[in-house]
Coordinates of C-alpha atoms and ligand atoms in Angstrom, one line a residue:
M1 CA -10.1 12.5 7.9
R2 CA -7.8 9.6 7.0
K3 CA -9.0 7.1 4.4
Q4 CA -11.2 4.2 5.4
I5 CA -10.3 1.3 3.2
A6 CA -11.7 -2.1 2.3
A7 CA -8.8 -4.0 0.5
A8 CA -9.4 -7.4 -1.1
N9 CA -6.5 -9.8 -1.1
W10 CA -7.3 -12.5 -3.5
K11 CA -3.9 -14.3 -2.9
M12 CA -3.4 -17.2 -5.4
N13 CA -7.1 -17.8 -6.0
L14 CA -9.6 -17.7 -8.9
T15 CA -9.2 -18.1 -12.6
F16 CA -9.2 -15.0 -14.8
Q17 CA -12.9 -15.6 -15.7
Q18 CA -13.9 -16.1 -12.1
G19 CA -12.1 -13.0 -11.1
E20 CA -13.8 -11.0 -13.8
K21 CA -17.2 -12.3 -12.7
L22 CA -16.5 -11.5 -9.1
L23 CA -15.5 -7.9 -10.0
D24 CA -18.6 -7.5 -12.1
D25 CA -20.8 -8.8 -9.2
I26 CA -19.2 -6.3 -6.8
L27 CA -19.1 -3.3 -9.1
D28 CA -22.6 -3.8 -10.4
A29 CA -23.9 -3.1 -6.9
G30 CA -22.8 0.5 -7.5
I31 CA -21.8 1.1 -3.9
N32 CA -21.0 4.7 -3.8
L33 CA -17.9 5.6 -1.8
S34 CA -17.4 8.9 0.0
P35 CA -14.2 10.8 -0.7
D36 CA -12.8 9.4 2.5
Q37 CA -13.5 5.8 1.5
Q38 CA -11.6 3.5 -0.8
V39 CA -11.9 -0.1 -2.1
I40 CA -8.7 -1.7 -3.3
F41 CA -8.5 -5.0 -5.2
A42 CA -5.1 -6.8 -4.8
V43 CA -5.3 -9.3 -7.6
P44 CA -2.8 -11.7 -9.2
Y45 CA -0.4 -10.1 -11.7
P46 CA -2.1 -11.4 -14.9
Y47 CA -5.4 -9.9 -13.8
L48 CA -4.1 -6.4 -13.0
L49 CA -5.0 -4.8 -16.4
M50 CA -8.4 -6.4 -16.5
T51 CA -9.1 -5.2 -13.0
R52 CA -7.8 -1.7 -13.9
S53 CA -10.3 -1.4 -16.7
E54 CA -13.1 -2.9 -14.6
V55 CA -12.8 -0.1 -11.9
E56 CA -12.1 2.6 -14.4
D57 CA -15.4 4.4 -14.0
A58 CA -15.9 3.6 -10.3
A59 CA -14.7 6.5 -8.2
N60 CA -12.3 5.5 -5.4
Y61 CA -12.1 1.9 -6.5
E62 CA -8.4 1.0 -7.0
V63 CA -6.1 -1.9 -8.0
A64 CA -3.1 -3.3 -6.1
A65 CA -0.4 -5.9 -6.8
Q66 CA 0.2 -8.4 -4.1
N67 CA 4.0 -8.2 -4.2
C68 CA 6.8 -6.5 -6.1
S69 CA 10.6 -7.0 -6.5
D70 CA 13.0 -5.1 -4.3
K71 CA 15.2 -4.8 -7.5
I72 CA 14.9 -2.1 -10.1
S73 CA 15.3 -4.3 -13.2
G74 CA 17.5 -6.9 -14.8
A75 CA 18.2 -10.6 -14.7
F76 CA 15.7 -11.7 -12.1
T77 CA 13.6 -14.3 -13.9
G78 CA 10.0 -14.4 -12.8
E79 CA 10.1 -11.2 -10.8
I80 CA 7.9 -8.1 -11.3
S81 CA 9.3 -4.6 -10.8
V82 CA 7.6 -1.5 -9.5
E83 CA 8.4 0.2 -12.8
M84 CA 6.3 -2.5 -14.6
L85 CA 3.4 -1.9 -12.2
H86 CA 3.7 1.8 -12.6
S87 CA 3.7 1.5 -16.4
I88 CA 0.2 -0.1 -16.3
A89 CA -1.1 2.4 -13.8
V90 CA -1.1 0.2 -10.8
N91 CA -0.8 2.6 -7.9
Y92 CA -0.9 0.2 -4.8
C93 CA 1.1 -2.8 -3.8
I94 CA 0.9 -5.1 -0.7
V95 CA 4.4 -5.3 0.8
G96 CA 5.4 -7.8 3.5
H97 CA 2.3 -10.0 3.8
S98 CA 3.0 -12.7 6.5
E99 CA 2.7 -15.4 3.8
R100 CA 5.6 -13.7 1.9
R101 CA 7.6 -13.4 5.1
E102 CA 7.0 -17.0 6.0
Y103 CA 7.1 -18.9 2.7
F104 CA 9.5 -16.6 0.8
T105 CA 11.6 -15.6 3.8
E106 CA 11.1 -11.9 3.3
S107 CA 12.9 -10.0 6.1
N108 CA 12.3 -6.6 7.5
S109 CA 15.4 -5.2 5.7
L110 CA 14.3 -6.6 2.4
L111 CA 10.9 -5.1 2.9
A112 CA 12.5 -1.7 3.5
E113 CA 14.0 -2.0 0.0
K114 CA 10.6 -2.9 -1.5
I115 CA 9.0 0.1 0.3
N116 CA 11.7 2.3 -1.3
R117 CA 11.1 1.0 -4.8
C118 CA 7.4 1.6 -4.4
L119 CA 7.8 5.1 -3.3
E120 CA 10.3 5.8 -6.1
Y121 CA 7.4 5.1 -8.5
R122 CA 4.7 6.7 -6.5
I123 CA 3.1 3.4 -5.7
T124 CA 1.4 3.3 -2.3
P125 CA 2.7 0.3 -0.3
I126 CA 0.2 -1.5 1.9
F127 CA 2.7 -2.6 4.5
C128 CA 1.7 -5.7 6.6
C129 CA 2.8 -6.4 10.1
G130 CA 1.6 -8.7 12.8
E131 CA 2.7 -11.3 15.3
S132 CA 2.5 -15.1 15.4
L133 CA 0.5 -17.0 18.0
A134 CA 3.7 -17.9 19.9
V135 CA 4.6 -14.2 20.1
R136 CA 1.1 -13.2 21.2
E137 CA 1.1 -16.0 23.9
S138 CA 4.4 -14.7 25.2
G139 CA 2.9 -11.2 25.5
K140 CA 5.6 -9.7 23.3
Q141 CA 3.3 -8.6 20.4
N142 CA 3.8 -4.9 21.0
E143 CA 7.6 -5.1 20.8
F144 CA 7.4 -7.4 17.8
V145 CA 5.4 -5.0 15.6
Q146 CA 7.5 -2.1 16.8
T147 CA 10.6 -3.9 15.4
Q148 CA 8.8 -4.6 12.1
L149 CA 7.9 -1.0 11.7
G150 CA 11.2 0.3 12.9
E151 CA 13.3 -1.9 10.5
S152 CA 11.1 -1.6 7.4
L153 CA 9.7 2.0 7.6
F154 CA 11.5 4.3 10.0
H155 CA 14.2 5.2 7.6
L156 CA 11.5 7.2 5.8
N157 CA 11.0 10.9 6.5
A158 CA 7.7 12.3 7.7
E159 CA 6.6 13.2 4.2
N160 CA 7.1 9.7 2.9
I161 CA 5.7 7.7 5.8
K162 CA 2.4 9.5 5.2
K163 CA 2.2 7.7 1.9
I164 CA 2.1 4.3 3.5
I165 CA -1.0 2.3 4.4
I166 CA -0.3 -0.1 7.3
A167 CA -2.2 -3.4 7.7
Y168 CA -2.1 -5.1 11.1
E169 CA -2.5 -8.8 10.4
P170 CA -2.0 -11.1 13.4
I171 CA -0.9 -14.4 11.9
W172 CA -3.0 -16.4 14.2
A173 CA -6.1 -14.8 12.8
I174 CA -5.3 -15.2 9.1
G175 CA -7.4 -17.8 7.3
T176 CA -8.2 -19.4 10.7
G177 CA -11.7 -18.0 11.2
K178 CA -10.3 -16.7 14.5
T179 CA -10.7 -13.0 14.3
A180 CA -9.1 -10.7 16.8
T181 CA -11.8 -9.2 19.0
A182 CA -12.7 -5.6 18.2
E183 CA -11.0 -4.7 21.5
Q184 CA -7.8 -6.5 20.6
A185 CA -7.7 -4.9 17.1
Q186 CA -8.3 -1.4 18.6
E187 CA -5.7 -1.9 21.3
M188 CA -3.0 -2.9 18.8
H189 CA -4.0 -0.2 16.3
A190 CA -3.7 2.4 19.0
H191 CA -0.3 1.0 19.9
L192 CA 0.8 1.2 16.3
R193 CA -0.4 4.8 16.1
S194 CA 1.5 5.7 19.3
I195 CA 4.7 4.2 17.8
L196 CA 4.2 6.3 14.7
A197 CA 3.5 9.4 16.9
A198 CA 6.6 8.9 19.0
Q199 CA 8.7 8.7 15.8
Y200 CA 7.0 11.3 13.6
G201 CA 4.6 13.3 15.8
Q202 CA 0.8 13.2 16.2
E203 CA -0.2 15.0 13.0
V204 CA 1.6 12.4 10.9
A205 CA 0.4 9.4 13.0
Q206 CA -3.2 10.6 12.7
A207 CA -2.9 10.8 8.9
I208 CA -1.9 7.2 8.4
S209 CA -4.6 4.6 7.6
I210 CA -4.2 1.4 9.7
L211 CA -6.2 -1.6 8.4
Y212 CA -7.0 -4.8 10.3
G213 CA -6.6 -8.1 8.5
G214 CA -7.3 -11.7 9.7
S215 CA -10.7 -13.4 9.2
V216 CA -12.7 -10.3 8.6
K217 CA -16.1 -11.5 7.5
A218 CA -19.4 -10.0 6.4
N219 CA -20.8 -10.6 9.9
N220 CA -18.0 -9.1 11.9
A221 CA -16.6 -6.3 9.8
K222 CA -18.8 -3.5 11.2
E223 CA -17.7 -4.4 14.7
V224 CA -14.0 -4.8 14.0
F225 CA -14.0 -1.5 12.0
S226 CA -15.7 0.4 14.8
G227 CA -12.5 1.0 16.8
P228 CA -11.4 4.7 16.4
D229 CA -8.0 3.6 15.2
V230 CA -9.2 0.8 12.8
D231 CA -9.5 2.3 9.4
G232 CA -11.0 -0.7 7.5
G233 CA -9.6 -4.1 6.6
L234 CA -7.4 -6.2 4.4
V235 CA -9.6 -9.2 3.6
G236 CA -8.6 -12.6 2.2
G237 CA -11.2 -15.4 2.1
A238 CA -14.3 -13.2 2.4
S239 CA -13.1 -11.0 -0.5
L240 CA -13.7 -14.0 -2.9
V241 CA -17.4 -14.0 -2.3
A242 CA -19.2 -11.0 -3.9
S243 CA -22.0 -10.8 -1.4
D244 CA -19.6 -10.9 1.6
F245 CA -17.2 -8.4 0.2
K246 CA -20.1 -6.0 -0.7
E247 CA -21.2 -6.2 2.9
I248 CA -17.7 -5.5 4.1
I249 CA -17.5 -2.4 1.9
R250 CA -20.8 -1.2 3.4
S251 CA -19.3 -1.7 6.9
L252 CA -16.7 1.0 6.3
K253 CA -16.9 4.0 8.6
Ligands
PGA301 P1 -8.2 -13.8 5.7 O1 -6.8 -13.2 5.1 O2 -9.2 -12.7 5.6 O3 -8.5 -15.0 4.8 O4 -7.9 -14.2 7.1 C1 -6.4 -11.9 5.4 C2 -5.1 -11.7 4.7 O5 -4.2 -12.6 4.8 O6 -4.8 -10.6 4.1

């Protein structure tokens, strides 16, 4: 069975001390994960090592960076390379979050480079895709995500595409409190899986975890995750509240 994943995306929130307390509150609950389940904390760079040591003894709890450079190393002041992440045992990285695409003008082709860098250092990319409200209203969302996957991922061979986690995050649902319905999420996830199957075959498509992101909350996670092609969620706001995120973890299939 492919992994069912609850990923927390803290974005640019919380002080170090607040982050430490949040992790303590969540981990102290001792929620046991099955081998098919995973919890990933995508935290700000300065908190990666602390988070790494917090989850050390908790099986299937992992740490992710929220971004990385597309460059290998060199004179890129303020950037963080995948080699740096690898050197502190960070094994996951969000790539192409819509906020990066929108505010930092990250294009599909730049994201393809970031994906390559991650894979070179055996870091699992959590690749985000998803359409804006305007695209959804024009009914072009299927073609839109197909282009995002095509331009950022389809240069990979079958062996490497299996190393990717995909997160479908409709922009109109992020931070708006307006979640896609369970039916809308399942419909898009099935579409994404069919695109993967057309490119790489069913066996590969079935192996890839596809997370839903966009206003996942404690009170809707179970329903949203219930779709057969929805393998958990990438959670922003609700991941900052211990009781909410614990409930979301418990909602995993
Ligand atoms: P949200 O954010 O849960 O606050 O909508 C999700 C995300 O952007 O990853």
